[in-house]
PDB file of N, CA, C and O in Angstrom:
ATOM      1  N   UNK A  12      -3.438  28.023  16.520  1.00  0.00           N
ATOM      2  CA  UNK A  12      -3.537  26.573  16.361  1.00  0.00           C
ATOM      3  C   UNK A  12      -4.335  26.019  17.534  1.00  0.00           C
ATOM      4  O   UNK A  12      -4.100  26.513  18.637  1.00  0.00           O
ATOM      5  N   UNK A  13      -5.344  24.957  17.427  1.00  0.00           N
ATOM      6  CA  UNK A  13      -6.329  24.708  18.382  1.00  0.00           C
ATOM      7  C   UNK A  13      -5.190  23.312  18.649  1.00  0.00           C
ATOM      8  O   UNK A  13      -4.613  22.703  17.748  1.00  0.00           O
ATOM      9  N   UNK A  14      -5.096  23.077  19.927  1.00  0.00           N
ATOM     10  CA  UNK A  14      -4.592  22.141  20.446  1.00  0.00           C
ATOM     11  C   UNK A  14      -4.864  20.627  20.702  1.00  0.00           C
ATOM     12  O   UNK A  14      -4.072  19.727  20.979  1.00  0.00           O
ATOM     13  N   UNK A  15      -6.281  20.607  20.521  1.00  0.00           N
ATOM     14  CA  UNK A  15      -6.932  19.350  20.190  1.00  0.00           C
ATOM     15  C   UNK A  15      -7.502  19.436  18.857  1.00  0.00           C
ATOM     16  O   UNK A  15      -7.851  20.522  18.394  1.00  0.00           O
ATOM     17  N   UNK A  16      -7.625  18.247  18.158  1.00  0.00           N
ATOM     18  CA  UNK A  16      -7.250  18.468  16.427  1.00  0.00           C
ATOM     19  C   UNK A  16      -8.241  16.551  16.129  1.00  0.00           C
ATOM     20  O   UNK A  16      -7.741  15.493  16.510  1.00  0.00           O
ATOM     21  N   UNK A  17      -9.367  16.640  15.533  1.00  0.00           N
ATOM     22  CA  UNK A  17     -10.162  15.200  15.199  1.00  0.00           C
ATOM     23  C   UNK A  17      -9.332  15.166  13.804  1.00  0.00           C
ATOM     24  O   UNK A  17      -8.249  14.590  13.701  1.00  0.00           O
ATOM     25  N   UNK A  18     -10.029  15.911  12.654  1.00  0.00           N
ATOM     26  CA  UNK A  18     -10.152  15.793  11.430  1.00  0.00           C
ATOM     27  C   UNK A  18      -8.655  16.463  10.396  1.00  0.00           C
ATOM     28  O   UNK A  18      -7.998  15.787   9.604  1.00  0.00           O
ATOM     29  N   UNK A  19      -8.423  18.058  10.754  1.00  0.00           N
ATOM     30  CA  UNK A  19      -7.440  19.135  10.303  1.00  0.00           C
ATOM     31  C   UNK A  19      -6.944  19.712  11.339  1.00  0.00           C
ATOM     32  O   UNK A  19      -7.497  19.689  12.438  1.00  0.00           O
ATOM     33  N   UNK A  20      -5.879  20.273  11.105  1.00  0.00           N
ATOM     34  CA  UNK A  20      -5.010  20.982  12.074  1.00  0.00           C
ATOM     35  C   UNK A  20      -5.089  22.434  11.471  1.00  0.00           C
ATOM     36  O   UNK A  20      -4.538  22.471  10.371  1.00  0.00           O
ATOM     37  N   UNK A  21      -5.665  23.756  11.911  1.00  0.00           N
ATOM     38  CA  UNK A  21      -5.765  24.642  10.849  1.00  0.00           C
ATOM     39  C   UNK A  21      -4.996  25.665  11.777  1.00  0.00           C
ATOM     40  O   UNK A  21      -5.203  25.933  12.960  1.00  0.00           O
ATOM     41  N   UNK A  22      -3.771  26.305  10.639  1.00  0.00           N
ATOM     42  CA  UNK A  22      -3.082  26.908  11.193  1.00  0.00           C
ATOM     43  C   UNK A  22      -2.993  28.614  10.458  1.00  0.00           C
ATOM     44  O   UNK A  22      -2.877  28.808   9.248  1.00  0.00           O
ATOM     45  N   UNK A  23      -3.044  29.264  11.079  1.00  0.00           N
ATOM     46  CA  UNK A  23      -3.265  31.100  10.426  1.00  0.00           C
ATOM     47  C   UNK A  23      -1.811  31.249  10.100  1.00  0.00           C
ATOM     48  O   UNK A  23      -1.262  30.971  11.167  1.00  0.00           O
ATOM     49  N   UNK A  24      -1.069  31.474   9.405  1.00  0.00           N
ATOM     50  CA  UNK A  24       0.654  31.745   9.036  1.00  0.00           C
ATOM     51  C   UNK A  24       0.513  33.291   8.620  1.00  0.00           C
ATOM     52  O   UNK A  24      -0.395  33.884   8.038  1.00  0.00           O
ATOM     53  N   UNK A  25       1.625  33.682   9.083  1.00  0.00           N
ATOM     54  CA  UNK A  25       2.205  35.170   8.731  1.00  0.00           C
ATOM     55  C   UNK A  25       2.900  34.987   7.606  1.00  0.00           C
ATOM     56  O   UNK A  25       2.500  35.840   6.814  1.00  0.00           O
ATOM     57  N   UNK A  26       3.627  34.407   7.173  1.00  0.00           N
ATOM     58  CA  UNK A  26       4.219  34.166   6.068  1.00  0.00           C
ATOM     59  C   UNK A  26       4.220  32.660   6.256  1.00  0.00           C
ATOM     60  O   UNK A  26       3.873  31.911   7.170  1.00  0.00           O
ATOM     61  N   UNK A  27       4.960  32.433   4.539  1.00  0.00           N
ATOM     62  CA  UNK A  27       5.079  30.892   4.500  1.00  0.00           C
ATOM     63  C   UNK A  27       6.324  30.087   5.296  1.00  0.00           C
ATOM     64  O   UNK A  27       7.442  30.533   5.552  1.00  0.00           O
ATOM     65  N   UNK A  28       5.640  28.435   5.681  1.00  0.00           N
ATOM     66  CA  UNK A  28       6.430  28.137   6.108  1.00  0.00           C
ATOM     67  C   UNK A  28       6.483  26.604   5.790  1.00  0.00           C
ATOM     68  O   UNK A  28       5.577  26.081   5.140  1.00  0.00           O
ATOM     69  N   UNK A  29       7.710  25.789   6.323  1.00  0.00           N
ATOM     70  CA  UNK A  29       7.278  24.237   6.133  1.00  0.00           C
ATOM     71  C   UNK A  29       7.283  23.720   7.327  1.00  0.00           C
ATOM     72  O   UNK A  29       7.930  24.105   8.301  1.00  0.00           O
ATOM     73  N   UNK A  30       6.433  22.689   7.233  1.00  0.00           N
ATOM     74  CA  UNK A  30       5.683  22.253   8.489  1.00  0.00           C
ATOM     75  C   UNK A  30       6.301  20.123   8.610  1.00  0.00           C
ATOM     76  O   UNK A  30       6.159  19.239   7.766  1.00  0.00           O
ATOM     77  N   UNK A  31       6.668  20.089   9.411  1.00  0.00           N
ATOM     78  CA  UNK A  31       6.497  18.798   9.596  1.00  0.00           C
ATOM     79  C   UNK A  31       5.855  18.277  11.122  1.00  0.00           C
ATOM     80  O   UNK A  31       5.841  18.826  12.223  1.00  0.00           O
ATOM     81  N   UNK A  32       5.262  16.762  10.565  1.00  0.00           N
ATOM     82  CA  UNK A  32       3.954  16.480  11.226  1.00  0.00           C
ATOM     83  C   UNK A  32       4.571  15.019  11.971  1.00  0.00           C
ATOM     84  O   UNK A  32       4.689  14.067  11.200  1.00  0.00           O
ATOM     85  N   UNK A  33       4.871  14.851  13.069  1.00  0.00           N
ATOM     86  CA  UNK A  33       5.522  14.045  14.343  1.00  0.00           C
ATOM     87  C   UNK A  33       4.274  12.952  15.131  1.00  0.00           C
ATOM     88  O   UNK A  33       3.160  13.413  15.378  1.00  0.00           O
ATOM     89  N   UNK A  34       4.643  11.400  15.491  1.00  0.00           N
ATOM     90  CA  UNK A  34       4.041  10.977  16.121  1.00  0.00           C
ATOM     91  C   UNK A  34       4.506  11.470  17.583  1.00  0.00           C
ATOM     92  O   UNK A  34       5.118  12.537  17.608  1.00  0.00           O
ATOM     93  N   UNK A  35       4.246  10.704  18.985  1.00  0.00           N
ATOM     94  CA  UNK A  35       5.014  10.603  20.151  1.00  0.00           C
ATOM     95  C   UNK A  35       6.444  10.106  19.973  1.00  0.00           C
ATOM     96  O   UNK A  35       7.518  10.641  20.249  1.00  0.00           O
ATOM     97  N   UNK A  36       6.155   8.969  19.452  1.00  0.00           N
ATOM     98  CA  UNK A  36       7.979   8.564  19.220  1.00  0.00           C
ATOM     99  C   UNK A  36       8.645   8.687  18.293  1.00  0.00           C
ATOM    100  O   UNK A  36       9.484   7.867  17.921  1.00  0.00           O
ATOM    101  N   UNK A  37       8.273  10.173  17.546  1.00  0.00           N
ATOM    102  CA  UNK A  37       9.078  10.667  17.072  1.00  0.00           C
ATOM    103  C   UNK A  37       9.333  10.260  15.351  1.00  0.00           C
ATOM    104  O   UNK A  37      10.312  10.471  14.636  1.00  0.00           O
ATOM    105  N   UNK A  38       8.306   9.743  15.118  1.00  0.00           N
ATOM    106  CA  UNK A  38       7.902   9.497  13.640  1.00  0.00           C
ATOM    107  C   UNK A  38       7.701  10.546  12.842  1.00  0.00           C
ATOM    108  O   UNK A  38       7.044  11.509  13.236  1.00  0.00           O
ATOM    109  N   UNK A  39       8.196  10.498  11.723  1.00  0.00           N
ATOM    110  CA  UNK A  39       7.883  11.642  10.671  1.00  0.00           C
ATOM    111  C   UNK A  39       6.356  10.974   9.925  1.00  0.00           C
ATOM    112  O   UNK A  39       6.276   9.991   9.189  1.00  0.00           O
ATOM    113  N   UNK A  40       5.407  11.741  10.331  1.00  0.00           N
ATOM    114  CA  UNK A  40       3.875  11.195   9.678  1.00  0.00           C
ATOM    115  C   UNK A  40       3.944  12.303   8.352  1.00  0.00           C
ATOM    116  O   UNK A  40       3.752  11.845   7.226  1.00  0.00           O
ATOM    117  N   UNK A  41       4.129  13.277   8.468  1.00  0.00           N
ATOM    118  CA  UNK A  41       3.671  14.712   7.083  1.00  0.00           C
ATOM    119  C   UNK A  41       4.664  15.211   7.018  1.00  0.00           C
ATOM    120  O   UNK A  41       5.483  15.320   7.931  1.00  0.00           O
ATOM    121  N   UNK A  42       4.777  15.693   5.654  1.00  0.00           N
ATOM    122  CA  UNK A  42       5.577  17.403   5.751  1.00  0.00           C
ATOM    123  C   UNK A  42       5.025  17.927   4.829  1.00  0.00           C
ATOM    124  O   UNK A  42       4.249  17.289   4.118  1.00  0.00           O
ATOM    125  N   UNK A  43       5.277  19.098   4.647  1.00  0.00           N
ATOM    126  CA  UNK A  43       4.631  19.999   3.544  1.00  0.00           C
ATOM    127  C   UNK A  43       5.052  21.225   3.841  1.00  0.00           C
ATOM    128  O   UNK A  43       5.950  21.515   4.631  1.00  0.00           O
ATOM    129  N   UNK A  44       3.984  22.392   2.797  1.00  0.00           N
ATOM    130  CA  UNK A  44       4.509  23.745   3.451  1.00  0.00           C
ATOM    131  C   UNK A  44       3.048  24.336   3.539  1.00  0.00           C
ATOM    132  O   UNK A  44       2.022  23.720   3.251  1.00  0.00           O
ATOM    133  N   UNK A  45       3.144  25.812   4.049  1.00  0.00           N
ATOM    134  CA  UNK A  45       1.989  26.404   4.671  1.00  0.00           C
ATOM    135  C   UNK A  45       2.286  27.727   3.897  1.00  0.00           C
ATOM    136  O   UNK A  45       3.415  28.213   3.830  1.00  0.00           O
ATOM    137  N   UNK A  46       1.369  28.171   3.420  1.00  0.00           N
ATOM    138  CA  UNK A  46       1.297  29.557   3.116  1.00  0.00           C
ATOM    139  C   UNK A  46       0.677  30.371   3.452  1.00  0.00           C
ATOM    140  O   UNK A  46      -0.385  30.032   3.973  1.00  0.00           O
ATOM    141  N   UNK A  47       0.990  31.928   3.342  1.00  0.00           N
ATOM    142  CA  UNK A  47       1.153  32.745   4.456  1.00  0.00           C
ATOM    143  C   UNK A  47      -0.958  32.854   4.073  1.00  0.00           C
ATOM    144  O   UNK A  47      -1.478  32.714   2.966  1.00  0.00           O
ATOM    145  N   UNK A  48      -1.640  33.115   5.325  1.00  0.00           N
ATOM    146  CA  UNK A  48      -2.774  33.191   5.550  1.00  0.00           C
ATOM    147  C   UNK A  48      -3.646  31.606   6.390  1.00  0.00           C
ATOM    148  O   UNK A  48      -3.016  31.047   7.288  1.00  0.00           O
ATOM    149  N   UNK A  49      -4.891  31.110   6.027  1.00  0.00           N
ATOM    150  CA  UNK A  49      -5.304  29.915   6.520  1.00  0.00           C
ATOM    151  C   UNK A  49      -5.189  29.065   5.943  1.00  0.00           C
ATOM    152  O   UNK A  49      -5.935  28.949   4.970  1.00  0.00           O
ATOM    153  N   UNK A  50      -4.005  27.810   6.283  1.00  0.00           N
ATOM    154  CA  UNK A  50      -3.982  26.518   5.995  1.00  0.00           C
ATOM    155  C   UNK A  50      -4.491  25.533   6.961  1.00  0.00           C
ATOM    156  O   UNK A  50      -4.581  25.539   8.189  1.00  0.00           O
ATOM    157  N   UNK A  51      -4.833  24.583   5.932  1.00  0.00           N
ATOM    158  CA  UNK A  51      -5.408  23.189   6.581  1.00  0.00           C
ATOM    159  C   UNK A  51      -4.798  21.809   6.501  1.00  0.00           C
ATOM    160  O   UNK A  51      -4.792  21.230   5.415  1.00  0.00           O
ATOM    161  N   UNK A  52      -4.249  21.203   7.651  1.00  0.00           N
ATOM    162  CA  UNK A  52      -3.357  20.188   7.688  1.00  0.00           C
ATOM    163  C   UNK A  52      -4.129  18.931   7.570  1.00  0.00           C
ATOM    164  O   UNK A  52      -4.646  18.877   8.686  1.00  0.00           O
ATOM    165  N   UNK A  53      -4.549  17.849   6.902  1.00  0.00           N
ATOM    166  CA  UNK A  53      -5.502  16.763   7.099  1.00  0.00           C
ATOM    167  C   UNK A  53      -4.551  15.907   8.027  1.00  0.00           C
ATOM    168  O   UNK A  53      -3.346  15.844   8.271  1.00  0.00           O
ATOM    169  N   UNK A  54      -5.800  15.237   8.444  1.00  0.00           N
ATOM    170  CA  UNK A  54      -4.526  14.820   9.679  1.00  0.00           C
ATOM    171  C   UNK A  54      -5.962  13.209  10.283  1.00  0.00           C
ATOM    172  O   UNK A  54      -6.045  12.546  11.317  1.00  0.00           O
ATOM    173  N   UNK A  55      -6.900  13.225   8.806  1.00  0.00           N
ATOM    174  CA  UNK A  55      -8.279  12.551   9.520  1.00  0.00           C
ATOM    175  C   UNK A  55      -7.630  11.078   9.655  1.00  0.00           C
ATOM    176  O   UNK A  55      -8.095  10.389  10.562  1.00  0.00           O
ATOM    177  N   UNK A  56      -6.538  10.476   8.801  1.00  0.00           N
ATOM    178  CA  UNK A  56      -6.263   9.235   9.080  1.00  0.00           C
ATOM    179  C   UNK A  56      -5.242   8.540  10.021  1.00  0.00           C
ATOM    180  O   UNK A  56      -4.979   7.350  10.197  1.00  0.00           O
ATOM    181  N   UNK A  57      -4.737   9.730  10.587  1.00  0.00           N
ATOM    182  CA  UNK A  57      -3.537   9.635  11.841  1.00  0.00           C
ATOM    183  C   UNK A  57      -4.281   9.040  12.895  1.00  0.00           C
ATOM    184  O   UNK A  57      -5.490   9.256  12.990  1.00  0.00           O
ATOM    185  N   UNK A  58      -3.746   8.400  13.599  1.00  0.00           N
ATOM    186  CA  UNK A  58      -4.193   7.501  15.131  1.00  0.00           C
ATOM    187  C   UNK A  58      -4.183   8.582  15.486  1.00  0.00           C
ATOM    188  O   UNK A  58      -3.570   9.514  14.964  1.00  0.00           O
ATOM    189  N   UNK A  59      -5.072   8.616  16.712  1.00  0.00           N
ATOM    190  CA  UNK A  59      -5.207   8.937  18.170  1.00  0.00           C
ATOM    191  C   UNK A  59      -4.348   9.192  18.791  1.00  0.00           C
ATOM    192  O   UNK A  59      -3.534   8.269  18.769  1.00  0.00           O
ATOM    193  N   UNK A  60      -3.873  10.455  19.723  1.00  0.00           N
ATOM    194  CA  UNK A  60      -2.353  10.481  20.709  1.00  0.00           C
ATOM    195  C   UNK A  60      -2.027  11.714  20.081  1.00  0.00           C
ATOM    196  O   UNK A  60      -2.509  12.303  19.113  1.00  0.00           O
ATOM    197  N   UNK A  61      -0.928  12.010  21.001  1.00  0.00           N
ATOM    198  CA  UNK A  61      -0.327  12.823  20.677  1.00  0.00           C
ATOM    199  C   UNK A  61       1.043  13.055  19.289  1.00  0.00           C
ATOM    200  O   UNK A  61       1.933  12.321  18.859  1.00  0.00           O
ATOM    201  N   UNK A  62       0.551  14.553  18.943  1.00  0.00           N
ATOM    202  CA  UNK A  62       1.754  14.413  17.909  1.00  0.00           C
ATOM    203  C   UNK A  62       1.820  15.959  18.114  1.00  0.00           C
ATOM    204  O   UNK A  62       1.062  16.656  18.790  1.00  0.00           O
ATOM    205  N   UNK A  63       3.155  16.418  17.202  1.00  0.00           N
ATOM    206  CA  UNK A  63       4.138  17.690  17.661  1.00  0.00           C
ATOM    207  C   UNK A  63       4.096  17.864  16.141  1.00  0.00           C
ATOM    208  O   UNK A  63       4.354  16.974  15.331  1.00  0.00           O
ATOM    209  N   UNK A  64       3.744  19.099  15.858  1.00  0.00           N
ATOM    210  CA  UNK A  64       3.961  19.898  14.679  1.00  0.00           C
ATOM    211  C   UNK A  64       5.015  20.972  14.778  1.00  0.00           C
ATOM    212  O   UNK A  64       4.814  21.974  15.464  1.00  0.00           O
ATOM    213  N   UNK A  65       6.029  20.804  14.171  1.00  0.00           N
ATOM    214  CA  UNK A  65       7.202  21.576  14.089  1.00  0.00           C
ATOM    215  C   UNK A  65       7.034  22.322  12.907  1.00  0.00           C
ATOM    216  O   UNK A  65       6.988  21.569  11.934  1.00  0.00           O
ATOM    217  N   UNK A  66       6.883  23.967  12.504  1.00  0.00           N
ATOM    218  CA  UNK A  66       7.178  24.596  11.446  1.00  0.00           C
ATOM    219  C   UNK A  66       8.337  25.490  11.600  1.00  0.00           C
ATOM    220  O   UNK A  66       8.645  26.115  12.615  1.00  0.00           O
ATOM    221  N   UNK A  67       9.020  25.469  10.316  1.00  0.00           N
ATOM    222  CA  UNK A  67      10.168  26.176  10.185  1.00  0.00           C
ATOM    223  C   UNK A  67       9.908  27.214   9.128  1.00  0.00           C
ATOM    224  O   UNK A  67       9.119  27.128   8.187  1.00  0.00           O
ATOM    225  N   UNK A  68      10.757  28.271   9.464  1.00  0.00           N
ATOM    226  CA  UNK A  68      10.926  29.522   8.537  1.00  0.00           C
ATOM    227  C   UNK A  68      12.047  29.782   8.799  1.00  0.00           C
ATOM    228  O   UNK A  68      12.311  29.973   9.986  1.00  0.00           O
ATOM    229  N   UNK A  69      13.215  29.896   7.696  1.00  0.00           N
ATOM    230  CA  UNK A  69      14.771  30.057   7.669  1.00  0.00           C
ATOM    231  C   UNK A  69      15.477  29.887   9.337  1.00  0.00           C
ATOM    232  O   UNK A  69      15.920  28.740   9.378  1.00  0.00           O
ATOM    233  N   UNK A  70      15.629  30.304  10.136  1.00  0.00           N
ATOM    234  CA  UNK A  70      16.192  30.446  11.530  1.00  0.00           C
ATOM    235  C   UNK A  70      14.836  29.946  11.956  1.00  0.00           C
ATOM    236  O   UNK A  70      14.938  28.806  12.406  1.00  0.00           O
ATOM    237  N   UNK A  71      13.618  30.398  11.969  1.00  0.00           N
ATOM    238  CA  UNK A  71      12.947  30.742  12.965  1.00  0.00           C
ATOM    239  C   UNK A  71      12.241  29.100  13.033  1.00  0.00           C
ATOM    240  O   UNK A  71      12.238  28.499  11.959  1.00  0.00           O
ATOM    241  N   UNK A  72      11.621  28.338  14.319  1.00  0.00           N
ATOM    242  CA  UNK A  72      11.285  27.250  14.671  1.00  0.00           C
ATOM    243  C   UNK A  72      10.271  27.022  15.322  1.00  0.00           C
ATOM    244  O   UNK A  72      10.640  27.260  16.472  1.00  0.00           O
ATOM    245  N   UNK A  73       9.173  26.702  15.368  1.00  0.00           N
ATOM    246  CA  UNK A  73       8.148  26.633  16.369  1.00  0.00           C
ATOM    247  C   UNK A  73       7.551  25.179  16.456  1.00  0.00           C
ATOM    248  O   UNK A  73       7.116  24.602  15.460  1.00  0.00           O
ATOM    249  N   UNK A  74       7.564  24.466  18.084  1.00  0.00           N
ATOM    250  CA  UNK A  74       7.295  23.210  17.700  1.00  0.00           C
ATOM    251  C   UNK A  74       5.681  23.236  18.835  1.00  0.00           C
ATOM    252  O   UNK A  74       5.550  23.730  19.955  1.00  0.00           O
ATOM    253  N   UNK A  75       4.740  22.551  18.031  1.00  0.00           N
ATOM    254  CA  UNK A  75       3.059  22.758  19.086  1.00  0.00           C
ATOM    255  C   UNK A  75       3.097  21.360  19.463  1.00  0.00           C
ATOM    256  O   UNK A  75       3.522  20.469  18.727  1.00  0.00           O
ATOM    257  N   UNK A  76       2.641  21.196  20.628  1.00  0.00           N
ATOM    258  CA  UNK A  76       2.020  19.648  21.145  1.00  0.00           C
ATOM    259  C   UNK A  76       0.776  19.682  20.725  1.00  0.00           C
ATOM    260  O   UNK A  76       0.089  20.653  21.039  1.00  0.00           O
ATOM    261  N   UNK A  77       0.172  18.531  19.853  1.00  0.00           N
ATOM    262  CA  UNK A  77      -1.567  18.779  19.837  1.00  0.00           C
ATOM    263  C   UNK A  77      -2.126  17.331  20.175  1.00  0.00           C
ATOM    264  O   UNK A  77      -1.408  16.332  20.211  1.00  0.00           O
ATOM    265  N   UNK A  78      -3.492  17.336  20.417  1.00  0.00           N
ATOM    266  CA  UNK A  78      -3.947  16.103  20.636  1.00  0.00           C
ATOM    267  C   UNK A  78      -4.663  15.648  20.013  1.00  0.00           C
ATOM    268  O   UNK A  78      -5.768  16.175  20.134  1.00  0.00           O
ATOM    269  N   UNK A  79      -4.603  14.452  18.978  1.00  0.00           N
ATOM    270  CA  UNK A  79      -5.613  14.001  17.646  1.00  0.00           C
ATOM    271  C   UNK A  79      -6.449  12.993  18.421  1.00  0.00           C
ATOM    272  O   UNK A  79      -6.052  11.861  18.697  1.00  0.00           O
ATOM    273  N   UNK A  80      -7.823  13.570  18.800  1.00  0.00           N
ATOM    274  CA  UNK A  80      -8.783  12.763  19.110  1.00  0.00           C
ATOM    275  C   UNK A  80      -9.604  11.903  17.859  1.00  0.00           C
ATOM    276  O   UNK A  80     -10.521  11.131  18.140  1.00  0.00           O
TER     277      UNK A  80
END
């Protein structure tokens, strides 16, 4: 996952997962899911700033800081 993000957020998945898409304060902007290989998150009409992409797979959790220029 590239950490600065204009247009898509493109993420490589090992398997599938669901993804939800966070402002700074903690706004739910997206969710969806990702399947296993290259997905693409649009992300061209989100403001500027930071936001936190959290994907989940049963137990497993991973949350990214990125920066939407």
């Amino acid at each position: 996952i590239n950490r600065i993000i204009t247009d898509n957020i493109t993420v490589n998945a090992q398997k599938n997962f669901s993804y939800q898409l966070f402002n700074e304060s903690g706004r739910l902007l997206q969710r969806g899911l990702l399947l296993k290989g290259s997905n693409q998150i649009p992300v061209g009409t989100v403001k500027t700033g930071v936001l936190f992409l959290r994907i989940q797979h049963h137990n497993e959790t991973y949350t990214e800081k990125l920066i939407k220029r």
